[in-house]
């Protein structure tokens, strides 16, 4: 009997496996439709937006994005939406995979402490967004109420080695990027489409460091990429990779050899590529200030043997000195007042956030730098030999050749618009990480170092 001829009473019952990003449920191997029971709980929870920054997220399943749901074309879905008794707001769900009023929203208006149920049949294969559609809809989405549902085609998806779930969202907080404490939602910023944060998977750093995605050379990687919005379009790109296949907007037709793919707000894409060369690959929204200044940055770490015919690495490094170069300044408008550290531990925490905002793009997450371009901060003889000199570099910028750990560097260090308190915090963080000598830099030391430098 075919899927289309089956009736709900004849279908086997399957409880849906739901996963938190970046994990996805296992591919569906059954060759028949089923009655799939999905149970999804809405919770309103305070979680980390960035180091030192918290936010009250409204969630499908306790995290942003919401749980990944995986079903098969022609499945009959029994959908249960539960709203936790501690919630302060009613919620519902609009699944773009549903054919019916509001994508299910009309049937799932759920008050705190209540549960609603509706059924739908998965008619069309594809990768679809779901989100809350309770008024004010934009605010519910902006607080993190979105996720992805994959409706696999009857024949299934081609087998790959790794699958991951990555979803972008823009967030609107009263404080600017990095302003510490519990940040409230700012409706005016949302209406102006001017987010404080643009992030993958609900927070700055969700896909970096220990949270980075992983693969091995020779493996094929599939990324289920969504964009919850509520406002911005994503220009999704993996630096150093070319997508072999992109199923644009979550559809069934693959475009090949794609560098960057647009993912609209409320849309999705499936990207696939083979990992040929080992190294670290950066995931970004290629509206690039969002990546390096608002948080839309992740990492894929690929391990395995090198193939110098595919990628040689640097083979020549020499001095090139054009005319007209000068120290650049990086203006930072509307910078929030720096929090005043009351202890070394607090200084370290604040410094970690400042490092991610201002330094990590060049000097890298673990201070390793980029050979031939940006000197390492890890075990840096230049830094450890003279902390006051390093303070001057942060405060005033640097141009010209220096030697760090036996290597020559001749790039420009921009002048950063940081307060004495912020310089003290970020210098303390760097000194106490990656094999450096430790200690604490104070704002008084920063002022003294700058006064000494300006007198010479």
Short mmCIF file of C-alpha atoms in Angstrom, two decimals:
data_model
loop_
_atom_site.label_atom_id
_atom_site.label_comp_id
_atom_site.label_asym_id
_atom_site.label_seq_id
_atom_site.Cartn_x
_atom_site.Cartn_y
_atom_site.Cartn_z
CA UNK A 1 0.00 0.00 0.00
CA UNK A 2 1.39 3.46 -0.88
CA UNK A 3 1.82 6.30 1.59
CA UNK A 4 -1.02 8.29 0.00
CA UNK A 5 -3.48 5.42 0.35
CA UNK A 6 -2.72 4.83 4.02
CA UNK A 7 -5.07 6.18 6.67
CA UNK A 8 -4.04 7.54 10.06
CA UNK A 9 -5.43 4.45 11.80
CA UNK A 10 -3.11 2.20 9.80
CA UNK A 11 0.07 4.16 10.46
CA UNK A 12 2.62 3.10 13.04
CA UNK A 13 3.08 5.63 15.85
CA UNK A 14 6.52 7.21 16.25
CA UNK A 15 7.60 9.71 18.91
CA UNK A 16 9.67 12.43 17.28
CA UNK A 17 13.31 12.78 18.29
CA UNK A 18 13.98 16.46 19.01
CA UNK A 19 17.48 17.94 19.31
CA UNK A 20 19.12 21.20 20.37
CA UNK A 21 21.37 23.07 17.94
CA UNK A 22 23.87 22.33 16.54
CA UNK A 23 22.76 18.68 16.66
CA UNK A 24 20.09 17.22 14.39
CA UNK A 25 18.06 14.01 14.73
CA UNK A 26 19.27 10.95 12.85
CA UNK A 27 18.21 10.65 9.20
CA UNK A 28 14.92 8.83 8.65
CA UNK A 29 15.48 5.32 7.28
CA UNK A 30 11.91 4.00 7.25
CA UNK A 31 10.35 3.58 3.80
CA UNK A 32 6.78 4.27 4.87
CA UNK A 33 4.76 7.06 6.43
CA UNK A 34 4.06 7.12 10.16
CA UNK A 35 1.99 8.97 12.70
CA UNK A 36 4.63 11.15 14.35
CA UNK A 37 3.93 12.61 17.79
CA UNK A 38 5.76 15.90 18.43
CA UNK A 39 5.79 17.33 21.97
CA UNK A 40 7.27 20.82 22.24
CA UNK A 41 7.31 22.93 25.40
CA UNK A 42 7.51 26.73 25.46
CA UNK A 43 9.64 28.20 28.25
CA UNK A 44 10.76 31.74 29.05
CA UNK A 45 14.31 31.56 30.40
CA UNK A 46 17.22 33.87 31.24
CA UNK A 47 20.32 32.74 29.35
CA UNK A 48 23.64 34.14 28.21
CA UNK A 49 23.67 36.41 25.15
CA UNK A 50 27.41 37.12 25.46
CA UNK A 51 30.00 37.02 28.21
CA UNK A 52 28.61 39.19 31.00
CA UNK A 53 25.35 39.78 29.12
CA UNK A 54 22.06 38.00 29.87
CA UNK A 55 18.70 38.13 28.12
CA UNK A 56 15.22 36.74 28.77
CA UNK A 57 14.68 34.41 25.84
CA UNK A 58 11.28 33.01 24.88
CA UNK A 59 11.99 29.52 23.60
CA UNK A 60 10.64 26.39 22.00
CA UNK A 61 12.25 23.78 24.22
CA UNK A 62 14.53 25.86 26.42
CA UNK A 63 17.08 26.98 23.83
CA UNK A 64 17.49 29.27 20.82
CA UNK A 65 16.90 28.16 18.17
CA UNK A 66 14.11 25.80 19.13
CA UNK A 67 14.31 22.03 18.83
CA UNK A 68 15.10 20.59 15.40
CA UNK A 69 12.15 18.50 14.18
CA UNK A 70 12.68 15.80 11.51
CA UNK A 71 9.81 14.02 9.79
CA UNK A 72 9.10 12.37 6.41
CA UNK A 73 6.92 13.45 3.52
CA UNK A 74 3.34 12.09 3.95
CA UNK A 75 3.78 11.57 7.69
CA UNK A 76 0.74 12.39 9.81
CA UNK A 77 1.88 14.64 12.65
CA UNK A 78 0.14 14.94 16.02
CA UNK A 79 1.56 18.18 17.41
CA UNK A 80 1.42 18.99 21.14
CA UNK A 81 2.35 22.51 22.23
CA UNK A 82 2.77 22.99 25.99
CA UNK A 83 3.29 26.39 27.61
CA UNK A 84 5.14 26.10 30.93
CA UNK A 85 3.16 27.36 33.97
CA UNK A 86 5.95 29.84 34.79
CA UNK A 87 5.58 31.61 31.44
CA UNK A 88 4.21 35.14 31.57
CA UNK A 89 2.79 35.15 28.03
CA UNK A 90 0.55 33.06 25.81
CA UNK A 91 2.27 31.55 22.76
CA UNK A 92 1.45 29.56 19.64
CA UNK A 93 3.35 28.06 16.70
CA UNK A 94 3.35 28.68 12.95
CA UNK A 95 5.17 25.89 11.10
CA UNK A 96 5.95 26.80 7.51
CA UNK A 97 5.74 23.08 6.69
CA UNK A 98 1.99 23.08 7.49
CA UNK A 99 -0.74 23.61 4.92
CA UNK A 100 -3.57 25.18 6.92
CA UNK A 101 -4.61 28.45 8.63
CA UNK A 102 -1.62 30.18 10.18
CA UNK A 103 0.55 27.13 9.68
CA UNK A 104 -0.98 25.79 12.89
CA UNK A 105 -1.03 29.13 14.72
CA UNK A 106 -4.81 29.32 14.56
CA UNK A 107 -5.05 26.00 16.42
CA UNK A 108 -2.32 26.44 19.04
CA UNK A 109 -2.95 29.60 21.02
CA UNK A 110 -1.73 28.32 24.39
CA UNK A 111 -1.94 30.13 27.73
CA UNK A 112 0.66 29.52 30.46
CA UNK A 113 0.07 26.15 32.09
CA UNK A 114 -1.96 24.82 29.15
CA UNK A 115 -1.46 22.39 26.24
CA UNK A 116 -2.97 22.44 22.75
CA UNK A 117 -2.97 19.70 20.10
CA UNK A 118 -3.55 19.71 16.35
CA UNK A 119 -2.82 17.35 13.45
CA UNK A 120 -1.37 17.95 10.00
CA UNK A 121 -0.06 15.96 7.07
CA UNK A 122 3.40 16.75 5.69
CA UNK A 123 2.58 17.29 2.02
CA UNK A 124 5.76 18.96 0.76
CA UNK A 125 9.39 17.99 1.37
CA UNK A 126 11.89 20.67 2.34
CA UNK A 127 13.53 22.54 5.20
CA UNK A 128 11.11 24.92 6.89
CA UNK A 129 11.16 27.54 9.62
CA UNK A 130 8.71 27.51 12.50
CA UNK A 131 8.08 30.44 14.84
CA UNK A 132 5.64 31.92 17.31
CA UNK A 133 2.85 34.00 15.76
CA UNK A 134 1.21 35.48 18.86
CA UNK A 135 0.83 39.27 18.84
CA UNK A 136 3.07 41.19 18.83
CA UNK A 137 4.52 38.63 16.41
CA UNK A 138 7.79 40.49 15.84
CA UNK A 139 8.54 40.66 19.56
CA UNK A 140 7.94 36.94 20.07
CA UNK A 141 10.29 36.09 17.19
CA UNK A 142 12.86 38.69 18.28
CA UNK A 143 13.00 37.01 21.69
CA UNK A 144 14.13 33.74 20.10
CA UNK A 145 10.93 31.87 19.23
CA UNK A 146 11.95 30.06 16.04
CA UNK A 147 13.43 26.79 14.83
CA UNK A 148 13.60 24.38 11.89
CA UNK A 149 11.53 21.40 10.77
CA UNK A 150 12.92 19.10 8.08
CA UNK A 151 10.43 17.18 5.95
CA UNK A 152 12.54 14.54 4.22
CA UNK A 153 11.46 13.42 0.74
CA UNK A 154 10.10 9.90 0.46
CA UNK A 155 13.41 8.65 -0.90
CA UNK A 156 15.36 10.36 1.89
CA UNK A 157 18.35 12.67 1.64
CA UNK A 158 21.70 11.52 0.22
CA UNK A 159 23.95 10.15 2.95
CA UNK A 160 26.63 12.48 4.36
CA UNK A 161 29.17 12.16 7.15
CA UNK A 162 28.17 15.10 9.37
CA UNK A 163 24.98 17.14 9.75
CA UNK A 164 24.64 20.32 11.82
CA UNK A 165 21.92 22.84 12.70
CA UNK A 166 22.82 26.53 12.43
CA UNK A 167 20.23 29.30 12.75
CA UNK A 168 20.79 33.04 12.65
CA UNK A 169 18.79 35.63 14.56
CA UNK A 170 18.94 39.36 15.23
CA UNK A 171 18.39 40.66 18.77
CA UNK A 172 17.45 44.12 20.01
CA UNK A 173 18.67 45.08 23.48
CA UNK A 174 18.50 48.40 25.31
CA UNK A 175 22.26 48.33 25.79
CA UNK A 176 24.73 48.34 22.92
CA UNK A 177 26.73 45.25 22.02
CA UNK A 178 28.58 44.05 25.11
CA UNK A 179 26.79 46.29 27.62
CA UNK A 180 26.80 44.11 30.76
CA UNK A 181 23.92 42.77 32.83
CA UNK A 182 20.41 41.55 32.09
CA UNK A 183 19.35 43.40 28.94
CA UNK A 184 15.68 44.16 28.15
CA UNK A 185 14.14 44.07 24.68
CA UNK A 186 14.12 47.40 22.81
CA UNK A 187 11.08 47.80 20.54
CA UNK A 188 12.36 51.04 19.00
CA UNK A 189 15.56 49.34 17.81
CA UNK A 190 13.49 46.46 16.45
CA UNK A 191 11.23 48.81 14.48
CA UNK A 192 14.32 50.57 13.13
CA UNK A 193 15.84 47.17 12.23
CA UNK A 194 19.01 48.11 14.11
CA UNK A 195 20.02 45.05 16.15
CA UNK A 196 22.55 45.08 18.96
CA UNK A 197 23.40 41.44 18.21
CA UNK A 198 23.31 39.21 15.15
CA UNK A 199 24.22 35.67 16.22
CA UNK A 200 24.17 32.01 15.32
CA UNK A 201 22.30 29.66 17.66
CA UNK A 202 21.21 32.25 20.17
CA UNK A 203 24.42 33.72 21.58
CA UNK A 204 27.84 35.14 20.82
CA UNK A 205 30.38 32.30 20.71
CA UNK A 206 27.80 29.50 20.45
CA UNK A 207 29.86 27.89 17.66
CA UNK A 208 33.42 28.85 18.64
CA UNK A 209 36.07 27.44 20.98
CA UNK A 210 34.90 24.24 22.64
CA UNK A 211 31.54 24.65 20.87
CA UNK A 212 33.02 24.65 17.35
CA UNK A 213 31.67 22.22 14.77
CA UNK A 214 34.05 19.40 13.80
CA UNK A 215 34.79 17.25 10.76
CA UNK A 216 37.62 15.21 9.25
CA UNK A 217 39.33 15.57 5.88
CA UNK A 218 37.35 13.64 3.29
CA UNK A 219 34.03 13.95 5.10
CA UNK A 220 30.98 15.57 3.55
CA UNK A 221 29.27 18.12 5.79
CA UNK A 222 25.63 19.16 5.55
CA UNK A 223 24.48 22.34 7.27
CA UNK A 224 20.79 22.95 7.88
CA UNK A 225 20.84 26.75 7.92
CA UNK A 226 17.86 28.81 9.09
CA UNK A 227 17.20 32.50 9.64
CA UNK A 228 14.71 33.39 12.35
CA UNK A 229 15.10 37.11 11.69
CA UNK A 230 12.88 38.84 12.59
CA UNK A 231 14.29 41.48 10.23
CA UNK A 232 17.64 40.80 8.58
CA UNK A 233 18.49 38.68 5.54
CA UNK A 234 21.55 36.46 6.05
CA UNK A 235 24.39 36.21 3.53
CA UNK A 236 25.64 32.83 4.76
CA UNK A 237 29.25 31.96 3.92
CA UNK A 238 31.96 29.57 5.13
CA UNK A 239 35.35 31.24 4.71
CA UNK A 240 37.66 28.93 2.78
CA UNK A 241 34.97 26.57 1.48
CA UNK A 242 32.74 26.37 -1.60
CA UNK A 243 29.32 24.78 -1.23
CA UNK A 244 29.08 21.79 -3.59
CA UNK A 245 25.29 21.92 -3.26
CA UNK A 246 22.91 24.56 -1.96
CA UNK A 247 19.23 23.79 -1.70
CA UNK A 248 18.16 27.43 -1.80
CA UNK A 249 15.33 28.51 0.51
CA UNK A 250 15.05 24.93 1.76
CA UNK A 251 13.64 23.61 -1.52
CA UNK A 252 14.29 20.48 -3.57
CA UNK A 253 16.56 21.83 -6.32
CA UNK A 254 20.31 22.04 -5.75
CA UNK A 255 22.47 24.88 -7.04
CA UNK A 256 26.12 23.88 -7.37
CA UNK A 257 29.47 25.53 -6.58
CA UNK A 258 28.05 28.38 -4.49
CA UNK A 259 30.21 30.82 -2.48
CA UNK A 260 27.54 32.65 -0.45
CA UNK A 261 23.83 31.98 -0.21
CA UNK A 262 21.05 34.32 0.81
CA UNK A 263 18.79 33.04 3.57
CA UNK A 264 15.73 35.28 4.00
CA UNK A 265 14.17 36.07 7.34
CA UNK A 266 11.76 33.21 7.92
CA UNK A 267 13.62 31.03 5.42
CA UNK A 268 16.22 28.29 5.28
CA UNK A 269 18.84 26.63 3.09
CA UNK A 270 20.66 23.31 3.03
CA UNK A 271 24.37 23.54 2.20
CA UNK A 272 26.71 20.63 1.51
CA UNK A 273 30.46 20.53 0.97
CA UNK A 274 33.37 18.11 1.21
CA UNK A 275 36.13 18.95 3.68
CA UNK A 276 39.30 18.64 1.56
CA UNK A 277 41.86 20.65 3.55
CA UNK A 278 42.47 20.61 7.32
CA UNK A 279 42.19 23.82 9.32
CA UNK A 280 39.71 26.19 10.89
CA UNK A 281 36.85 27.46 8.73
CA UNK A 282 34.85 30.46 9.86
CA UNK A 283 31.07 30.61 9.41
CA UNK A 284 29.81 34.15 8.90
CA UNK A 285 27.00 36.33 7.76
CA UNK A 286 28.95 38.02 4.96
CA UNK A 287 27.29 41.32 5.78
CA UNK A 288 30.61 41.29 7.49
CA UNK A 289 30.32 43.81 10.31
CA UNK A 290 27.60 41.55 11.70
CA UNK A 291 30.16 38.75 11.93
CA UNK A 292 33.07 40.57 13.53
CA UNK A 293 31.20 43.25 15.47
CA UNK A 294 27.76 41.84 16.32
CA UNK A 295 28.41 38.13 16.82
CA UNK A 296 27.41 36.24 13.63
CA UNK A 297 30.50 34.07 13.63
CA UNK A 298 31.09 30.34 14.08
CA UNK A 299 33.88 27.84 13.50
CA UNK A 300 34.27 24.46 11.80
CA UNK A 301 37.46 22.62 12.79
CA UNK A 302 38.63 20.11 10.17
CA UNK A 303 41.29 17.58 11.18
CA UNK A 304 43.33 15.33 8.93
CA UNK A 305 46.32 15.02 6.63
CA UNK A 306 47.45 17.97 4.53
CA UNK A 307 47.61 17.85 0.73
CA UNK A 308 50.03 20.55 -0.42
CA UNK A 309 48.74 20.27 -4.00
CA UNK A 310 45.32 21.42 -2.85
CA UNK A 311 46.59 24.11 -0.47
CA UNK A 312 50.25 24.89 0.07
CA UNK A 313 50.09 27.20 3.05
CA UNK A 314 52.39 30.21 3.04
CA UNK A 315 55.51 29.68 0.93
CA UNK A 316 56.90 33.26 0.86
CA UNK A 317 56.78 36.11 3.38
CA UNK A 318 58.63 39.37 2.74
CA UNK A 319 58.36 43.07 3.44
CA UNK A 320 56.22 45.24 1.18
CA UNK A 321 56.18 48.93 2.06
CA UNK A 322 53.83 51.07 -0.08
CA UNK A 323 53.67 54.82 0.27
CA UNK A 324 50.94 56.64 2.16
CA UNK A 325 50.18 54.12 4.88
CA UNK A 326 49.08 55.50 8.22
CA UNK A 327 47.65 54.40 11.53
CA UNK A 328 43.92 53.91 11.18
CA UNK A 329 41.32 54.67 13.82
CA UNK A 330 38.28 52.52 14.49
CA UNK A 331 35.47 54.81 15.68
CA UNK A 332 32.93 53.23 17.99
CA UNK A 333 29.84 55.39 18.24
CA UNK A 334 27.50 55.21 21.19
CA UNK A 335 29.91 53.04 23.16
CA UNK A 336 28.35 52.10 26.51
CA UNK A 337 30.07 53.26 29.67
CA UNK A 338 32.58 50.65 30.76
CA UNK A 339 31.61 48.62 33.79
CA UNK A 340 34.03 49.20 36.67
CA UNK A 341 35.72 46.01 37.81
CA UNK A 342 35.59 45.46 41.57
CA UNK A 343 37.97 42.48 41.49
CA UNK A 344 40.50 40.77 39.26
CA UNK A 345 37.98 38.03 38.48
CA UNK A 346 35.48 40.62 37.28
CA UNK A 347 38.22 42.34 35.25
CA UNK A 348 38.97 39.00 33.57
CA UNK A 349 35.31 38.46 32.69
CA UNK A 350 34.89 41.95 31.25
CA UNK A 351 38.18 41.62 29.41
CA UNK A 352 37.08 38.38 27.79
CA UNK A 353 34.06 40.15 26.28
CA UNK A 354 36.17 43.08 25.09
CA UNK A 355 38.68 40.70 23.50
CA UNK A 356 35.91 38.96 21.56
CA UNK A 357 34.55 42.30 20.36
CA UNK A 358 37.78 44.04 19.41
CA UNK A 359 40.71 41.64 19.11
CA UNK A 360 39.58 38.13 18.22
CA UNK A 361 39.01 38.73 14.51
CA UNK A 362 42.75 39.40 13.99
CA UNK A 363 44.51 37.67 16.88
CA UNK A 364 42.12 34.65 16.90
CA UNK A 365 40.15 32.99 19.67
CA UNK A 366 43.14 31.44 21.44
CA UNK A 367 45.57 34.30 20.80
CA UNK A 368 47.43 32.33 18.12
CA UNK A 369 47.39 35.17 15.59
CA UNK A 370 47.73 34.64 11.84
CA UNK A 371 51.20 33.87 10.55
CA UNK A 372 52.63 36.70 8.47
CA UNK A 373 49.71 39.01 9.20
CA UNK A 374 48.76 39.38 12.87
CA UNK A 375 51.23 38.54 15.66
CA UNK A 376 50.36 35.97 18.31
CA UNK A 377 49.36 37.06 21.79
CA UNK A 378 49.81 33.54 23.16
CA UNK A 379 53.19 33.16 24.92
CA UNK A 380 54.13 36.48 23.36
CA UNK A 381 57.67 37.62 24.20
CA UNK A 382 56.80 41.11 22.90
CA UNK A 383 53.86 41.39 25.30
CA UNK A 384 55.44 39.79 28.34
CA UNK A 385 58.70 41.76 28.08
CA UNK A 386 57.03 45.15 28.44
CA UNK A 387 53.38 45.38 29.47
CA UNK A 388 53.43 49.19 29.42
CA UNK A 389 54.58 49.12 25.80
CA UNK A 390 51.69 46.78 24.97
CA UNK A 391 49.25 49.13 26.72
CA UNK A 392 50.48 51.91 24.44
CA UNK A 393 49.85 49.76 21.37
CA UNK A 394 46.24 49.14 22.41
CA UNK A 395 45.69 52.80 23.28
CA UNK A 396 47.40 54.45 20.30
CA UNK A 397 47.74 51.82 17.59
CA UNK A 398 51.00 50.68 15.97
CA UNK A 399 52.57 50.87 12.57
CA UNK A 400 55.92 49.44 11.55
CA UNK A 401 57.93 46.26 11.86
CA UNK A 402 58.06 44.33 15.13
CA UNK A 403 59.40 40.90 16.04
CA UNK A 404 57.22 38.53 18.07
CA UNK A 405 58.41 35.07 19.08
CA UNK A 406 61.17 35.25 16.44
CA UNK A 407 58.88 36.23 13.55
CA UNK A 408 58.70 39.62 11.84
CA UNK A 409 55.33 41.37 11.46
CA UNK A 410 54.67 44.63 9.65
CA UNK A 411 50.89 45.11 9.66
CA UNK A 412 48.89 48.04 11.02
CA UNK A 413 47.31 47.84 14.47
CA UNK A 414 44.33 50.23 14.47
CA UNK A 415 43.84 52.70 17.30
CA UNK A 416 40.95 51.39 19.38
CA UNK A 417 38.47 53.70 21.07
CA UNK A 418 38.67 52.08 24.50
CA UNK A 419 38.55 53.72 27.90
CA UNK A 420 41.34 53.25 30.47
CA UNK A 421 39.08 50.83 32.34
CA UNK A 422 38.46 48.78 29.18
CA UNK A 423 42.18 48.69 28.26
CA UNK A 424 42.96 47.48 31.79
CA UNK A 425 40.34 44.75 31.48
CA UNK A 426 41.39 43.42 28.09
CA UNK A 427 45.11 43.58 28.96
CA UNK A 428 44.46 41.65 32.18
CA UNK A 429 42.53 39.01 30.23
CA UNK A 430 45.33 38.57 27.67
CA UNK A 431 48.06 38.44 30.32
CA UNK A 432 46.24 35.67 32.19
CA UNK A 433 45.64 33.39 29.20
CA UNK A 434 47.51 31.27 26.63
CA UNK A 435 50.75 30.88 28.57
CA UNK A 436 51.36 34.56 29.35
CA UNK A 437 52.85 35.73 32.63
CA UNK A 438 49.69 36.74 34.48
CA UNK A 439 49.10 39.72 36.74
CA UNK A 440 46.55 42.51 36.78
CA UNK A 441 46.58 45.79 34.85
CA UNK A 442 44.72 48.67 36.51
CA UNK A 443 43.29 51.85 34.99
CA UNK A 444 45.95 53.79 36.95
CA UNK A 445 48.68 51.76 35.24
CA UNK A 446 47.06 52.45 31.86
CA UNK A 447 47.05 56.19 32.54
CA UNK A 448 50.66 56.08 33.68
CA UNK A 449 51.78 54.08 30.64
CA UNK A 450 50.04 56.50 28.27
CA UNK A 451 51.54 59.53 30.02
CA UNK A 452 55.02 58.01 29.78
CA UNK A 453 54.54 57.19 26.09
CA UNK A 454 53.30 60.72 25.25
CA UNK A 455 56.26 62.33 27.01
CA UNK A 456 58.80 60.59 24.75
#
